XYZ file of N, CA and C in Angstrom:
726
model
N 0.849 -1.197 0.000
C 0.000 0.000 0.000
C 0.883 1.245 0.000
N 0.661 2.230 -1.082
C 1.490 3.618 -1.176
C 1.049 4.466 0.130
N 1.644 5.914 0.444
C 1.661 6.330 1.284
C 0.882 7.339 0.582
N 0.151 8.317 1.379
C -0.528 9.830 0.931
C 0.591 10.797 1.058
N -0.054 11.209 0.675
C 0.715 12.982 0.804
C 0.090 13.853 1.576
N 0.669 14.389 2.400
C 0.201 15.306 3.596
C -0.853 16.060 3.289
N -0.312 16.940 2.536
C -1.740 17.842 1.416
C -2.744 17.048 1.158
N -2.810 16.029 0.910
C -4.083 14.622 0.280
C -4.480 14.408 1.640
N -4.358 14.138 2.778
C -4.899 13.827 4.116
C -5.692 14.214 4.370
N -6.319 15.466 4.415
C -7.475 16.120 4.596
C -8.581 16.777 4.065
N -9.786 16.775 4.159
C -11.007 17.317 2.939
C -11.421 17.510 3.682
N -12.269 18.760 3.261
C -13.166 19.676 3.963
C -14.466 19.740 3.356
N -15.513 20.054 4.064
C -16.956 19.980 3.639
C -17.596 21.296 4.487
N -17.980 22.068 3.413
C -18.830 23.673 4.450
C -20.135 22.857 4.302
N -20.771 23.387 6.199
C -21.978 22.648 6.085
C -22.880 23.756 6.542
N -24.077 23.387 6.591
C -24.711 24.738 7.465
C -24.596 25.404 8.633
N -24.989 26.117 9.394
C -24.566 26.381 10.347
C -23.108 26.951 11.480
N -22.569 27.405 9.717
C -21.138 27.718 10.287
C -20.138 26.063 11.034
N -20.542 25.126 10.623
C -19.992 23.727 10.226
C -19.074 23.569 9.378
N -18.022 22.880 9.618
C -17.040 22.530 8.610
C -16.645 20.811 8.951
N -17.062 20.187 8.079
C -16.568 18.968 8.053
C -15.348 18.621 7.754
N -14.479 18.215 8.522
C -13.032 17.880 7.965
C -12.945 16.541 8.149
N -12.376 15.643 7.009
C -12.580 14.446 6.916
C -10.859 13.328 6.904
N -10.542 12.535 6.775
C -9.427 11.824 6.631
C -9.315 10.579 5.805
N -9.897 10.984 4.376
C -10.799 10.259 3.724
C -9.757 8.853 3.095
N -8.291 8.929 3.681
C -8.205 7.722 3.163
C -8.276 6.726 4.417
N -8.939 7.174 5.610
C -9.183 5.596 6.303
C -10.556 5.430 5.914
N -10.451 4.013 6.277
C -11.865 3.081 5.773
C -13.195 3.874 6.653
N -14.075 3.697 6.466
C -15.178 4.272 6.968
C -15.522 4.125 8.597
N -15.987 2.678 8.891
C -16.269 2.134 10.084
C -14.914 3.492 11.305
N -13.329 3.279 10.677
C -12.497 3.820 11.636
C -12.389 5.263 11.501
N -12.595 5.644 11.108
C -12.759 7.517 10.155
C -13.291 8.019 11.211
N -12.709 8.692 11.882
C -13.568 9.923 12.751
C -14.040 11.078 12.081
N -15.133 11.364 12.770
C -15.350 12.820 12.247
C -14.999 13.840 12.625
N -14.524 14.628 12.495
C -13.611 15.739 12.910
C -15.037 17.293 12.520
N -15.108 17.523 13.218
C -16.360 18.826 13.482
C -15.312 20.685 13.705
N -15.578 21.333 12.871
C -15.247 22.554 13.217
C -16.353 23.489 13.172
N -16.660 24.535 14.245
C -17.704 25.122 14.506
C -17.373 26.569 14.557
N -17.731 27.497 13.770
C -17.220 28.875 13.832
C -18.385 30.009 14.711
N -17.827 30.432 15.674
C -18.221 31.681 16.619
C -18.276 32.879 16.275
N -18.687 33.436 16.910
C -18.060 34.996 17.032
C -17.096 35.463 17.573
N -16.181 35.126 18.816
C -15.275 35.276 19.646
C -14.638 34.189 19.117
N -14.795 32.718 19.422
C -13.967 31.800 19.110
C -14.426 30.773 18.385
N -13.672 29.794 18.136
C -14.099 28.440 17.338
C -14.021 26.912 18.152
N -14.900 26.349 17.748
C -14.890 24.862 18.666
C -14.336 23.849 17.469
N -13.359 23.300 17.965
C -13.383 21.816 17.026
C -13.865 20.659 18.536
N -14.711 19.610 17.157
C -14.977 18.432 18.073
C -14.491 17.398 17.524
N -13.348 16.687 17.953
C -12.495 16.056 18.014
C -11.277 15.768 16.757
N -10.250 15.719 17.008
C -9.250 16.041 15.890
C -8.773 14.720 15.474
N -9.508 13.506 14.947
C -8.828 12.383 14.420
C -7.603 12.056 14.699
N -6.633 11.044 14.053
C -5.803 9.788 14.680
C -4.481 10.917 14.555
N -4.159 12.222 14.352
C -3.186 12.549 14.003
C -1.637 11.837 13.786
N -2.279 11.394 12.974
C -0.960 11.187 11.605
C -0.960 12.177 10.549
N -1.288 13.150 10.691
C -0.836 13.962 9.946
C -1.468 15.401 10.681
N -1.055 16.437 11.026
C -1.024 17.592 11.861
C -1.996 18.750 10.797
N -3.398 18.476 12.024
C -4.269 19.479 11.705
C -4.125 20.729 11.469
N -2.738 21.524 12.808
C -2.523 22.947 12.543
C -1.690 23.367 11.276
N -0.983 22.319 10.918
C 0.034 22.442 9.585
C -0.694 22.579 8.451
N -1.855 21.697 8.170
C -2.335 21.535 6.874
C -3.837 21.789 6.867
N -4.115 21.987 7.761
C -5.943 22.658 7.704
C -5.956 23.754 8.162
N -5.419 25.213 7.454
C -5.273 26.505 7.814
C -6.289 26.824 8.907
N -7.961 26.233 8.660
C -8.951 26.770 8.972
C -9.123 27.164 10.837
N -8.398 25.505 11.254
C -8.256 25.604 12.827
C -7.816 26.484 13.677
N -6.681 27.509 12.778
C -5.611 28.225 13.676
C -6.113 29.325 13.151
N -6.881 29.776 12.756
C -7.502 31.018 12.330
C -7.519 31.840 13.669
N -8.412 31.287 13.962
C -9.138 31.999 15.261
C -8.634 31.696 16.691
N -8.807 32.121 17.910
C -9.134 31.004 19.145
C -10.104 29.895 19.368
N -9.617 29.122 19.787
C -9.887 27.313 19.666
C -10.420 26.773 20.949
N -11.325 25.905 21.263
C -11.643 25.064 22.268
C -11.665 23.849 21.237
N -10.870 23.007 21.618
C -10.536 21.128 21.059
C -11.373 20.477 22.530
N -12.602 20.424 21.724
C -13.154 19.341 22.954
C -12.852 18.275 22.415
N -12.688 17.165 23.092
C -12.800 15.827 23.373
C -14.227 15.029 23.366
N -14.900 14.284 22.128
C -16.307 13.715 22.499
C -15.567 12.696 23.844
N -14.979 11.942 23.833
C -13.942 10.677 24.627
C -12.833 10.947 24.303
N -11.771 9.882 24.589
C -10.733 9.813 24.322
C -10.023 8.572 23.379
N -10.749 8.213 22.890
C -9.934 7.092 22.111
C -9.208 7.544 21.183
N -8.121 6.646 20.585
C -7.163 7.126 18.943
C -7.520 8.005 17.994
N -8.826 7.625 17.852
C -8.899 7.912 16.675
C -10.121 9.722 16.523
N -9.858 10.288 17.920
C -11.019 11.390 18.189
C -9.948 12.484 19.005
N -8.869 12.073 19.312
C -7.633 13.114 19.922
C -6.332 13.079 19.746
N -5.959 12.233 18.510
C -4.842 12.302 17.782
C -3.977 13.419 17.743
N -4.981 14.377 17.345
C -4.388 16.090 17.046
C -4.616 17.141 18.093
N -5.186 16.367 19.258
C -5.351 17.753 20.424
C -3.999 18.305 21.154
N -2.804 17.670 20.890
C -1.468 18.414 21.608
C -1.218 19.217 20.857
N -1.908 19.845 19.393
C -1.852 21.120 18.813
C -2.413 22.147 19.686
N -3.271 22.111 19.993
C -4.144 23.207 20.877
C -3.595 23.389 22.556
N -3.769 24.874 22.001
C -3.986 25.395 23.946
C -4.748 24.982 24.485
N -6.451 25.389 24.266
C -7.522 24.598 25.165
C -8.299 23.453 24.580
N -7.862 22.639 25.519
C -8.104 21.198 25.498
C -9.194 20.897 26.724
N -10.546 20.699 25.957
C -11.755 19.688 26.740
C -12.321 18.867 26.697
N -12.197 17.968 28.169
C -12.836 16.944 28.101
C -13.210 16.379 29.667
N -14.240 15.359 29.089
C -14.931 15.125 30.609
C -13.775 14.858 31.554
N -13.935 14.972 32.717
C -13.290 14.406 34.080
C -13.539 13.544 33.823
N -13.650 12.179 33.588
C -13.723 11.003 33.689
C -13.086 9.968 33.066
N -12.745 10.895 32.092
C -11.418 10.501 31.026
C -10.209 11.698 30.708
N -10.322 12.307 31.818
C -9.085 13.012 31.589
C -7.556 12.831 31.636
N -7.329 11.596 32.385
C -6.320 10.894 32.504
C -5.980 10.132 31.308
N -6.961 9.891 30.434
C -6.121 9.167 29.211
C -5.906 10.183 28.260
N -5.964 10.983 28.248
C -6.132 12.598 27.836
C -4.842 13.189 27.829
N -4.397 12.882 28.984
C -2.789 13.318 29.621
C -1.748 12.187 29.507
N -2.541 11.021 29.336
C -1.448 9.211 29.377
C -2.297 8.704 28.357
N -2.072 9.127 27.054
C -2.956 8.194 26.169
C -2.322 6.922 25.413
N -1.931 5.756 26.781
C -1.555 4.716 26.029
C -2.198 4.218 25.145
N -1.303 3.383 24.184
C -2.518 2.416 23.075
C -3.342 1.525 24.030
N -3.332 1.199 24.761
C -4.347 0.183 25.472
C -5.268 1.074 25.910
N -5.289 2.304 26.472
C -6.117 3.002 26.965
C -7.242 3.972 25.763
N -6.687 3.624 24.529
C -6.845 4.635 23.721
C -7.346 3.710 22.674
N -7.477 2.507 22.591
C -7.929 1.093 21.982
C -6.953 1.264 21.044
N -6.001 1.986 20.538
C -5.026 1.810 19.855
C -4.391 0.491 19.264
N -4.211 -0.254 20.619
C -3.771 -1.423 20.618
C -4.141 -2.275 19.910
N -5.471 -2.922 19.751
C -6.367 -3.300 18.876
C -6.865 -3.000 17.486
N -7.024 -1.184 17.611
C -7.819 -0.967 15.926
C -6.455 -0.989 15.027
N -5.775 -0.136 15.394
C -4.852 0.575 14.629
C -3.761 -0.594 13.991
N -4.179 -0.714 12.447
C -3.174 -1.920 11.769
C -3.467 -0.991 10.179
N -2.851 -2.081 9.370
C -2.498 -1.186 7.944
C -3.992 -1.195 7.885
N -4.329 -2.729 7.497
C -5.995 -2.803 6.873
C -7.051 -1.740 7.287
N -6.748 -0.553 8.191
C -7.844 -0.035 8.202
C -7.969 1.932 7.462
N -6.885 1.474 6.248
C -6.614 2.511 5.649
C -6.663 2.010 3.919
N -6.867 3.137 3.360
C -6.952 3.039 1.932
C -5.734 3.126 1.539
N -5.096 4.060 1.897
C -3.992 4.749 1.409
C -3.500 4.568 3.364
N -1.774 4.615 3.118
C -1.503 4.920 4.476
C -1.447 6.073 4.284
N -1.001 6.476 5.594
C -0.585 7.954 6.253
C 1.301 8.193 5.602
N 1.237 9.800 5.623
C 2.705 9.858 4.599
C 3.484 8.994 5.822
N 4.723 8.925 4.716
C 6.011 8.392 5.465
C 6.864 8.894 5.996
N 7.039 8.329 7.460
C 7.519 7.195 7.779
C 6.358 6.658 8.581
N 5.457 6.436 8.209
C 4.352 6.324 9.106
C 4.293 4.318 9.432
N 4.176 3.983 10.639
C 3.912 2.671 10.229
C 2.927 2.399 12.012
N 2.252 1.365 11.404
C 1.025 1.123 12.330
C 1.667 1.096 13.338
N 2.586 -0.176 13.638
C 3.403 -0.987 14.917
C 3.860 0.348 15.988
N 3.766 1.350 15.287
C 4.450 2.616 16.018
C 3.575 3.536 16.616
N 2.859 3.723 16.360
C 1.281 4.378 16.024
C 1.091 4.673 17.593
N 1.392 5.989 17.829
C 1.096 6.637 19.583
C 0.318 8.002 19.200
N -0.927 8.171 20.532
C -1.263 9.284 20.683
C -0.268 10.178 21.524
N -0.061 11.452 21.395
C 0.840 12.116 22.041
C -0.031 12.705 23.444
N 0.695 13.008 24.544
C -0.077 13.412 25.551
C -0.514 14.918 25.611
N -1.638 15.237 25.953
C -2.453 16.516 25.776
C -2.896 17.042 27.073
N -2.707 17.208 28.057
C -3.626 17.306 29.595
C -4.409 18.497 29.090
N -5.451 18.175 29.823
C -6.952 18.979 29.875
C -6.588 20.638 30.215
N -6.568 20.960 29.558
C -6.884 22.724 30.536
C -8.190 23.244 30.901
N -9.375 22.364 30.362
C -10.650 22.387 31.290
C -11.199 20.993 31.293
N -11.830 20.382 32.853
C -12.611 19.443 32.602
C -13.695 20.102 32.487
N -14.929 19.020 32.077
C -16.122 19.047 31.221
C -17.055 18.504 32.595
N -17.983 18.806 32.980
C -19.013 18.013 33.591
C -20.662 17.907 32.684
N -21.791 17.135 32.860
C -23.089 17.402 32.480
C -23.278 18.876 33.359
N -24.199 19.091 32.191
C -24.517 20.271 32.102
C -23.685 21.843 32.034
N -22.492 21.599 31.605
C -21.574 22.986 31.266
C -22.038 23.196 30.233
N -21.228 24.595 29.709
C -21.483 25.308 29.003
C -20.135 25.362 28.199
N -20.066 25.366 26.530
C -19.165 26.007 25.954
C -19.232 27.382 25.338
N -18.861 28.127 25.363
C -19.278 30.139 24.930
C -18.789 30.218 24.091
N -18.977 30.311 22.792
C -18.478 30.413 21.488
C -19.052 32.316 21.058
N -19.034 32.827 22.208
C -19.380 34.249 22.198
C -21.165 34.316 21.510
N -21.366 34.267 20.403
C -22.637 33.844 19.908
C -23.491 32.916 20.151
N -22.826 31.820 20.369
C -22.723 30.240 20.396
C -22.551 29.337 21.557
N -24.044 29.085 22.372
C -23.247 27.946 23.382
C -23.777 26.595 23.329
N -23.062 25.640 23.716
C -22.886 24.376 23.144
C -23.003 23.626 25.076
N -24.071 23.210 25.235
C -24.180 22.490 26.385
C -23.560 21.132 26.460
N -23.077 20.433 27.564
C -22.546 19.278 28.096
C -23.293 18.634 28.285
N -23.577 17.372 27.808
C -24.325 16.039 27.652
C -23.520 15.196 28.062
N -23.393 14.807 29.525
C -22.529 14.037 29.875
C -23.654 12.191 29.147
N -22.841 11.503 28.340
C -23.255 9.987 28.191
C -22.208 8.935 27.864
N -22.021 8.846 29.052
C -21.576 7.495 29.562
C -22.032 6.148 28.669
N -21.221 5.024 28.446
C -21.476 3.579 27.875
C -20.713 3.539 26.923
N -20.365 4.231 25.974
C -19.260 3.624 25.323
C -18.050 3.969 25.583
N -17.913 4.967 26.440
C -16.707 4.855 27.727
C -17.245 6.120 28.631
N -16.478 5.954 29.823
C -17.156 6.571 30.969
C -17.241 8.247 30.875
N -16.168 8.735 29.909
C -16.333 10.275 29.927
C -16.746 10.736 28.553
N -17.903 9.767 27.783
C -17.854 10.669 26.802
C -19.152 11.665 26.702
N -19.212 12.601 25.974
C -20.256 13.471 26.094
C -20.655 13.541 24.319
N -21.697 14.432 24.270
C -22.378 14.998 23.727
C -22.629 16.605 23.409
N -22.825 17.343 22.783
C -22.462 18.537 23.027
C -24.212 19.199 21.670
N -24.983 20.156 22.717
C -26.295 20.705 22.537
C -26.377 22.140 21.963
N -26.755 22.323 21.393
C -26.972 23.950 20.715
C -28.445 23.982 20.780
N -29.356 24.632 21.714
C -30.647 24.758 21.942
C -31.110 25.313 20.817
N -30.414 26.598 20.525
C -31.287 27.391 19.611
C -30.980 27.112 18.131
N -29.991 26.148 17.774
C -30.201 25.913 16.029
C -30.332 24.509 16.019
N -30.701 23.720 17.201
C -31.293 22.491 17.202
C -30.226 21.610 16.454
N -29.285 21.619 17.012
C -27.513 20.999 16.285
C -27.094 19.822 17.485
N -26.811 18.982 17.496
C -26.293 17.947 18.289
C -25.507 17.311 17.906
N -23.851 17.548 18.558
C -22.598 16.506 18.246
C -22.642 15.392 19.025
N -22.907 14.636 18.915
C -23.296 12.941 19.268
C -21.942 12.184 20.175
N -20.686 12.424 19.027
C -20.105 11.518 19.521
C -20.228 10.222 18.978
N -19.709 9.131 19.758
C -19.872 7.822 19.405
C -21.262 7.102 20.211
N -21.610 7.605 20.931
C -22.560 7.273 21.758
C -23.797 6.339 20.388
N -23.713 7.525 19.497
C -24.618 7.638 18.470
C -24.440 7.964 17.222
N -24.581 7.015 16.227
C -23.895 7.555 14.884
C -24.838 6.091 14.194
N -25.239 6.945 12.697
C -26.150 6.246 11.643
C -25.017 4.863 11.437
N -24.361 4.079 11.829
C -23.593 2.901 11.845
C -23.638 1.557 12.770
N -22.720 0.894 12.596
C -23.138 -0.314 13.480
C -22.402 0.670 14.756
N -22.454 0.492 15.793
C -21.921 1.035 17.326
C -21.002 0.214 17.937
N -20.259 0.583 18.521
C -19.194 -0.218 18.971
C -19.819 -0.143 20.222
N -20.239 -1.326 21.437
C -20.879 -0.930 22.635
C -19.718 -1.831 23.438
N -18.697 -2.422 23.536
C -17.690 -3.929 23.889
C -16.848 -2.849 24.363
N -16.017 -1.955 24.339
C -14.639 -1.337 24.464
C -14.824 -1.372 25.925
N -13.163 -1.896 26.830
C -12.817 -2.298 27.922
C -13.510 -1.448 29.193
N -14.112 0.050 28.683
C -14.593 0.611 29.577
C -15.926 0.767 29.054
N -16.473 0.324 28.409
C -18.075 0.549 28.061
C -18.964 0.180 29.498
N -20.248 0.450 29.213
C -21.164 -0.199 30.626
C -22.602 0.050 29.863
N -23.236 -1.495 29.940
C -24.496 -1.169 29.330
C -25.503 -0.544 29.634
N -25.398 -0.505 31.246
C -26.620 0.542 31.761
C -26.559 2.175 31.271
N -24.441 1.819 31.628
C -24.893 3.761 31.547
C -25.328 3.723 29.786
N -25.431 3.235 28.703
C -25.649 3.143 27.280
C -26.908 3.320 27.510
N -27.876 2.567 27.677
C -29.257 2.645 28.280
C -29.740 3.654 28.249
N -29.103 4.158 29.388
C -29.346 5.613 30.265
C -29.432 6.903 29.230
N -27.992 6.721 28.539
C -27.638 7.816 27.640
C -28.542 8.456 26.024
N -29.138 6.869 26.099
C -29.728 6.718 24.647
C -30.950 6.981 25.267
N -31.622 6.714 26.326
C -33.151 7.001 26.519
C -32.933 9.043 27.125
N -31.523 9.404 27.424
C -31.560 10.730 27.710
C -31.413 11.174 25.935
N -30.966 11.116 25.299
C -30.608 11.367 23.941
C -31.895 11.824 23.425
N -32.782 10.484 23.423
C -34.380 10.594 22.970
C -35.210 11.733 23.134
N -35.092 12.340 24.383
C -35.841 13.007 24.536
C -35.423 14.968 23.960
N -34.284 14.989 23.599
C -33.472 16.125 22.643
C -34.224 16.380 21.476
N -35.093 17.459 21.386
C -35.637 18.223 19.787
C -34.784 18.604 19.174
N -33.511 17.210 18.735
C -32.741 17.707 18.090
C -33.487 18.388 16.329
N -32.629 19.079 15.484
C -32.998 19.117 13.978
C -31.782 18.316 13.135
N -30.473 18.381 13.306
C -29.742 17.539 12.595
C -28.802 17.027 13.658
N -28.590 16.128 13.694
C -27.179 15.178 14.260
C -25.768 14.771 13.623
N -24.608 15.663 14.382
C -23.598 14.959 13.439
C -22.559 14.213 14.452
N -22.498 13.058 14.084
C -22.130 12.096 15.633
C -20.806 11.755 14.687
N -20.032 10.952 15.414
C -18.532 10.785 15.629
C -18.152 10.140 14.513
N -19.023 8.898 13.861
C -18.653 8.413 12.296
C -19.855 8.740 11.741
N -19.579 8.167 10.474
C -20.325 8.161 9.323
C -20.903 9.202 9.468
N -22.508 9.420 8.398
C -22.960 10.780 7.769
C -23.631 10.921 8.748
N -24.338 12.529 8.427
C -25.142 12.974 9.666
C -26.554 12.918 9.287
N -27.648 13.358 10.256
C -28.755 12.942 9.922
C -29.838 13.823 11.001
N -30.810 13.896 10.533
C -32.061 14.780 11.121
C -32.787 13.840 12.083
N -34.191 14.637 12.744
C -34.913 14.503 13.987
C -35.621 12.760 13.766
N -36.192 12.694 12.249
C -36.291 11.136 12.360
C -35.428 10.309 12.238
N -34.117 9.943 11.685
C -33.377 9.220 11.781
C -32.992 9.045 13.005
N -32.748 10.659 13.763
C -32.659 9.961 15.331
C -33.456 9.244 16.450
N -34.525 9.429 16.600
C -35.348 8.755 16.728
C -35.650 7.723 16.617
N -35.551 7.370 15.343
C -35.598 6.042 14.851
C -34.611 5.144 14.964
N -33.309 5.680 15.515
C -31.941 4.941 15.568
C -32.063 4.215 16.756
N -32.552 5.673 17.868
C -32.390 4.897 19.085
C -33.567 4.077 19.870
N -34.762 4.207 19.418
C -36.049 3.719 19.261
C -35.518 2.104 19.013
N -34.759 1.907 17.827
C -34.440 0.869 17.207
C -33.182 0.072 18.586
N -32.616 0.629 18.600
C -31.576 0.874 19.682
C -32.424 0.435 20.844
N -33.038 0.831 21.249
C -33.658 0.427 22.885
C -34.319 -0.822 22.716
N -35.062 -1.041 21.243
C -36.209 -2.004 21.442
C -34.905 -3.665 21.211
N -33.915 -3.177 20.566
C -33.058 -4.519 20.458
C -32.237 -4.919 22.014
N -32.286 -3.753 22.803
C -31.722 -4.438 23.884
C -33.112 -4.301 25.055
N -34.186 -4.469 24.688
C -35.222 -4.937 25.499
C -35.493 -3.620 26.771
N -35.019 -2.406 26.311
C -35.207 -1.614 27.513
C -36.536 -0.294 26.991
């Protein structure tokens, strides 16, 4: 398998809402994070910066424009790769320690991260066997119910727990916008990872439900409006009998 070119690593998508999709389109789908940039008036939010193998502030002008909050949906590989670019770095207390120590075991690294889950690799010298998140410590933790201030723009804390203990969700009341995370995404769900817990999943998806969201853009794959969500987790509750 050839290597990319740094410049080739990244694609961008303007979406509504002062949204920018930035993508890493040569990993395979299922492992592809979504990488979310959100533009303010005062500042800008990115929600979560993929597997960095290749450096968001170098080659996606758009991030370093402004002042930055890099929240964290969780912490796994493939959602904080690129947060030791940024000054402010957020994420729940509950995973802030892998945040600051992001071993591959802690970071499922250990497990996903092999050639097969790329089209193209990452430029060279890139090779899986090597493949570390760099350490980032928090300069704010996150609890349910905070607030992010994007000066125009605030983005509430959805603390949901189950597919690991600190991940969240993040609410925009007034343009009816919801970053999901992995909690929730139009795909199969990963619910198994060493810190998952099915109750708190439960919990999170029957709190989810009750959100007038208008569009959802969760951690993989495409995004999607008020019935698809609904219908995801509707679908979602009735297969695990709750």
């Amino acid at each position: 398998m050839d290597h990319a070119r740094p410049e080739d690593w990244y694609a961008l998508t303007k979406l509504a809402d002062d949204i920018t999709y930035i993508c890493e389109p040569h990993i395979t789908e299922y492992y592809r994070c979504n990488i979310w940039h959100v533009r303010g008036r005062e500042r800008d939010m990115l929600v979560d910066s993929g597997m960095g193998v290749v450096s968001l502030s170098e080659w996606v002008p758009l991030v370093t424009e402004r002042p930055l909050d890099a929240v964290a949906s969780h912490t796994h590989y493939d959602h904080i790769g690129c947060h030791h670019e940024f000054n402010c770095r957020l994420v729940h207390a509950a995973e802030a320690d892998i945040l600051a120590d992001p071993t591959r075991a802690a970071t499922l690294a250990d497990t996903a991260v092999r050639d097969e889950i790329f089209t193209r690799l990452p430029p060279a010298p890139y090779a899986s066997t090597a493949y570390a998140v760099k350490s980032a410590p928090a300069t704010r933790l996150l609890a349910d119910g905070d607030v992010i201030d994007l000066g125009d723009r605030h983005f509430e804390v959805i603390h949901t727990p189950g597919h690991s203990p600190g991940g969240i969700a993040l609410w925009e009341a007034v343009s009816g916008v919801l970053f999901s995370g992995d909690i929730l995404y139009d795909g199969p769900l990963y619910e198994d990872t060493y810190h998952a817990n099915a109750a708190d999943y439960v919990a999170s998806m029957k709190h989810l439900l009750e959100i007038p969201v208008r569009v959802v853009h969760g951690g993989h794959f495409a995004s999607f409006g008020r019935e698809r969500h609904r219908a995801l987790i509707r679908a979602w509750l009735d297969e695990k009998g709750a």
